Amino acid sequence: MPAALDELLQSVTTARDGDQQHAVLTQLAEQLHNAAEILEWARNNAHWRQLPTPTWEWLRAATDTARDLAAGLDEVGPAFASTRPPAAAPAPPAPAAHRAPAPRR
């Protein structure tokens, strides 16, 4: 998968099967993780340079949002893969309580 976002966007039109779609989402998640690091760097620089507080606060919110988006893609991306891990099988029903037969009269 291409690393540049514009090339990744172009590859979306050809990502037909689940594994290709999963690869696109995995690459996008990686790019968002990288974006969060860049935003954090900018936030720290804004603080050190004593830029206006709204600038620093916006960068903090943007960093958190990028991290949340990346984490969400990390979580849901595998659902697109062709070979997903099997879902946990439901627990079997509990056995019915054994009752003694009613006495005959």
PDB file of C-alpha atoms in Angstrom:
ATOM      1  CA  MET A   1       0.000   0.000   0.000  1.00  0.00           C
ATOM      2  CA  PRO A   2       1.237   3.492  -0.745  1.00  0.00           C
ATOM      3  CA  ALA A   3       2.211   5.649   2.204  1.00  0.00           C
ATOM      4  CA  ALA A   4       1.258   9.049   0.765  1.00  0.00           C
ATOM      5  CA  LEU A   5      -2.357   9.912   1.523  1.00  0.00           C
ATOM      6  CA  ASP A   6      -3.138  11.050  -2.018  1.00  0.00           C
ATOM      7  CA  GLU A   7      -1.851   7.747  -3.410  1.00  0.00           C
ATOM      8  CA  LEU A   8      -3.715   5.837  -0.720  1.00  0.00           C
ATOM      9  CA  LEU A   9      -6.904   7.640  -1.721  1.00  0.00           C
ATOM     10  CA  GLN A  10      -6.348   6.595  -5.339  1.00  0.00           C
ATOM     11  CA  SER A  11      -5.856   2.963  -4.276  1.00  0.00           C
ATOM     12  CA  VAL A  12      -9.274   2.940  -2.591  1.00  0.00           C
ATOM     13  CA  THR A  13     -10.962   2.705  -5.984  1.00  0.00           C
ATOM     14  CA  THR A  14      -9.158  -0.565  -6.728  1.00  0.00           C
ATOM     15  CA  ALA A  15      -9.373  -2.121  -3.248  1.00  0.00           C
ATOM     16  CA  ARG A  16     -12.065  -4.650  -4.012  1.00  0.00           C
ATOM     17  CA  ASP A  17     -11.480  -7.574  -1.670  1.00  0.00           C
ATOM     18  CA  GLY A  18     -11.450  -7.544   2.095  1.00  0.00           C
ATOM     19  CA  ASP A  19      -7.703  -7.957   2.440  1.00  0.00           C
ATOM     20  CA  GLN A  20      -7.045  -4.934   0.219  1.00  0.00           C
ATOM     21  CA  GLN A  21      -9.574  -2.874   2.154  1.00  0.00           C
ATOM     22  CA  HIS A  22      -7.996  -3.983   5.421  1.00  0.00           C
ATOM     23  CA  ALA A  23      -4.567  -2.956   4.085  1.00  0.00           C
ATOM     24  CA  VAL A  24      -5.884   0.507   3.143  1.00  0.00           C
ATOM     25  CA  LEU A  25      -7.389   0.994   6.602  1.00  0.00           C
ATOM     26  CA  THR A  26      -4.211  -0.255   8.275  1.00  0.00           C
ATOM     27  CA  GLN A  27      -2.134   2.223   6.281  1.00  0.00           C
ATOM     28  CA  LEU A  28      -4.562   5.027   7.094  1.00  0.00           C
ATOM     29  CA  ALA A  29      -4.351   4.167  10.806  1.00  0.00           C
ATOM     30  CA  GLU A  30      -0.550   4.336  10.583  1.00  0.00           C
ATOM     31  CA  GLN A  31      -0.762   7.726   8.908  1.00  0.00           C
ATOM     32  CA  LEU A  32      -3.071   8.971  11.662  1.00  0.00           C
ATOM     33  CA  HIS A  33      -0.656   7.737  14.326  1.00  0.00           C
ATOM     34  CA  ASN A  34       2.073   9.698  12.530  1.00  0.00           C
ATOM     35  CA  ALA A  35      -0.176  12.757  12.256  1.00  0.00           C
ATOM     36  CA  ALA A  36      -0.796  12.626  16.008  1.00  0.00           C
ATOM     37  CA  GLU A  37       2.963  12.653  16.618  1.00  0.00           C
ATOM     38  CA  ILE A  38       3.392  15.655  14.322  1.00  0.00           C
ATOM     39  CA  LEU A  39       0.516  17.478  16.031  1.00  0.00           C
ATOM     40  CA  GLU A  40       2.051  16.758  19.416  1.00  0.00           C
ATOM     41  CA  TRP A  41       5.356  18.180  18.197  1.00  0.00           C
ATOM     42  CA  ALA A  42       3.532  21.317  16.983  1.00  0.00           C
ATOM     43  CA  ARG A  43       1.657  21.571  20.285  1.00  0.00           C
ATOM     44  CA  ASN A  44       4.894  21.408  22.258  1.00  0.00           C
ATOM     45  CA  ASN A  45       6.452  24.042  20.010  1.00  0.00           C
ATOM     46  CA  ALA A  46       3.414  26.281  20.420  1.00  0.00           C
ATOM     47  CA  HIS A  47       3.805  26.014  24.171  1.00  0.00           C
ATOM     48  CA  TRP A  48       7.566  26.685  24.136  1.00  0.00           C
ATOM     49  CA  ARG A  49       7.128  29.627  21.777  1.00  0.00           C
ATOM     50  CA  GLN A  50       4.365  30.975  24.030  1.00  0.00           C
ATOM     51  CA  LEU A  51       1.832  31.159  21.209  1.00  0.00           C
ATOM     52  CA  PRO A  52      -1.732  32.113  22.164  1.00  0.00           C
ATOM     53  CA  THR A  53      -3.477  29.602  24.426  1.00  0.00           C
ATOM     54  CA  PRO A  54      -6.228  28.807  21.867  1.00  0.00           C
ATOM     55  CA  THR A  55      -3.502  27.632  19.449  1.00  0.00           C
ATOM     56  CA  TRP A  56      -2.055  25.218  22.000  1.00  0.00           C
ATOM     57  CA  GLU A  57      -5.526  24.004  23.039  1.00  0.00           C
ATOM     58  CA  TRP A  58      -6.590  23.407  19.433  1.00  0.00           C
ATOM     59  CA  LEU A  59      -3.450  21.396  18.778  1.00  0.00           C
ATOM     60  CA  ARG A  60      -4.064  19.345  21.929  1.00  0.00           C
ATOM     61  CA  ALA A  61      -7.622  18.561  20.785  1.00  0.00           C
ATOM     62  CA  ALA A  62      -6.416  17.723  17.266  1.00  0.00           C
ATOM     63  CA  THR A  63      -3.762  15.382  18.683  1.00  0.00           C
ATOM     64  CA  ASP A  64      -6.355  13.586  20.801  1.00  0.00           C
ATOM     65  CA  THR A  65      -8.741  13.305  17.850  1.00  0.00           C
ATOM     66  CA  ALA A  66      -6.054  11.877  15.558  1.00  0.00           C
ATOM     67  CA  ARG A  67      -5.123   9.309  18.209  1.00  0.00           C
ATOM     68  CA  ASP A  68      -8.772   8.349  18.718  1.00  0.00           C
ATOM     69  CA  LEU A  69      -9.315   7.900  14.974  1.00  0.00           C
ATOM     70  CA  ALA A  70      -6.158   5.801  14.634  1.00  0.00           C
ATOM     71  CA  ALA A  71      -7.136   3.617  17.588  1.00  0.00           C
ATOM     72  CA  GLY A  72     -10.619   3.149  16.138  1.00  0.00           C
ATOM     73  CA  LEU A  73      -9.198   2.056  12.784  1.00  0.00           C
ATOM     74  CA  ASP A  74      -6.818  -0.307  14.563  1.00  0.00           C
ATOM     75  CA  GLU A  75      -9.860  -1.851  16.218  1.00  0.00           C
ATOM     76  CA  VAL A  76     -12.290  -2.086  13.301  1.00  0.00           C
ATOM     77  CA  GLY A  77      -9.863  -2.579  10.409  1.00  0.00           C
ATOM     78  CA  PRO A  78      -9.432  -6.333  10.943  1.00  0.00           C
ATOM     79  CA  ALA A  79     -13.155  -6.814  10.333  1.00  0.00           C
ATOM     80  CA  PHE A  80     -12.475  -6.073   6.651  1.00  0.00           C
ATOM     81  CA  ALA A  81      -9.874  -8.821   6.282  1.00  0.00           C
ATOM     82  CA  SER A  82     -10.909 -11.930   4.391  1.00  0.00           C
ATOM     83  CA  THR A  83      -9.474 -14.196   7.047  1.00  0.00           C
ATOM     84  CA  ARG A  84     -10.936 -12.759  10.204  1.00  0.00           C
ATOM     85  CA  PRO A  85     -10.409 -14.536  13.475  1.00  0.00           C
ATOM     86  CA  PRO A  86     -13.489 -16.577  14.301  1.00  0.00           C
ATOM     87  CA  ALA A  87     -15.987 -14.968  16.622  1.00  0.00           C
ATOM     88  CA  ALA A  88     -16.217 -16.518  20.036  1.00  0.00           C
ATOM     89  CA  ALA A  89     -18.786 -19.273  20.009  1.00  0.00           C
ATOM     90  CA  PRO A  90     -21.683 -18.699  22.360  1.00  0.00           C
ATOM     91  CA  ALA A  91     -21.610 -20.712  25.542  1.00  0.00           C
ATOM     92  CA  PRO A  92     -23.719 -23.858  25.401  1.00  0.00           C
ATOM     93  CA  PRO A  93     -26.989 -23.696  27.319  1.00  0.00           C
ATOM     94  CA  ALA A  94     -26.830 -24.748  30.924  1.00  0.00           C
ATOM     95  CA  PRO A  95     -28.155 -28.251  31.511  1.00  0.00           C
ATOM     96  CA  ALA A  96     -31.694 -28.433  32.782  1.00  0.00           C
ATOM     97  CA  ALA A  97     -32.038 -29.234  36.452  1.00  0.00           C
ATOM     98  CA  HIS A  98     -32.590 -32.944  36.954  1.00  0.00           C
ATOM     99  CA  ARG A  99     -35.906 -33.708  38.602  1.00  0.00           C
ATOM    100  CA  ALA A 100     -36.855 -36.923  40.232  1.00  0.00           C
ATOM    101  CA  PRO A 101     -39.973 -38.433  38.703  1.00  0.00           C
ATOM    102  CA  ALA A 102     -43.145 -37.650  40.591  1.00  0.00           C
ATOM    103  CA  PRO A 103     -44.311 -40.541  42.800  1.00  0.00           C
ATOM    104  CA  ARG A 104     -47.175 -42.588  41.354  1.00  0.00           C
ATOM    105  CA  ARG A 105     -50.365 -42.799  43.259  1.00  0.00           C
TER     106      ARG A 105
END
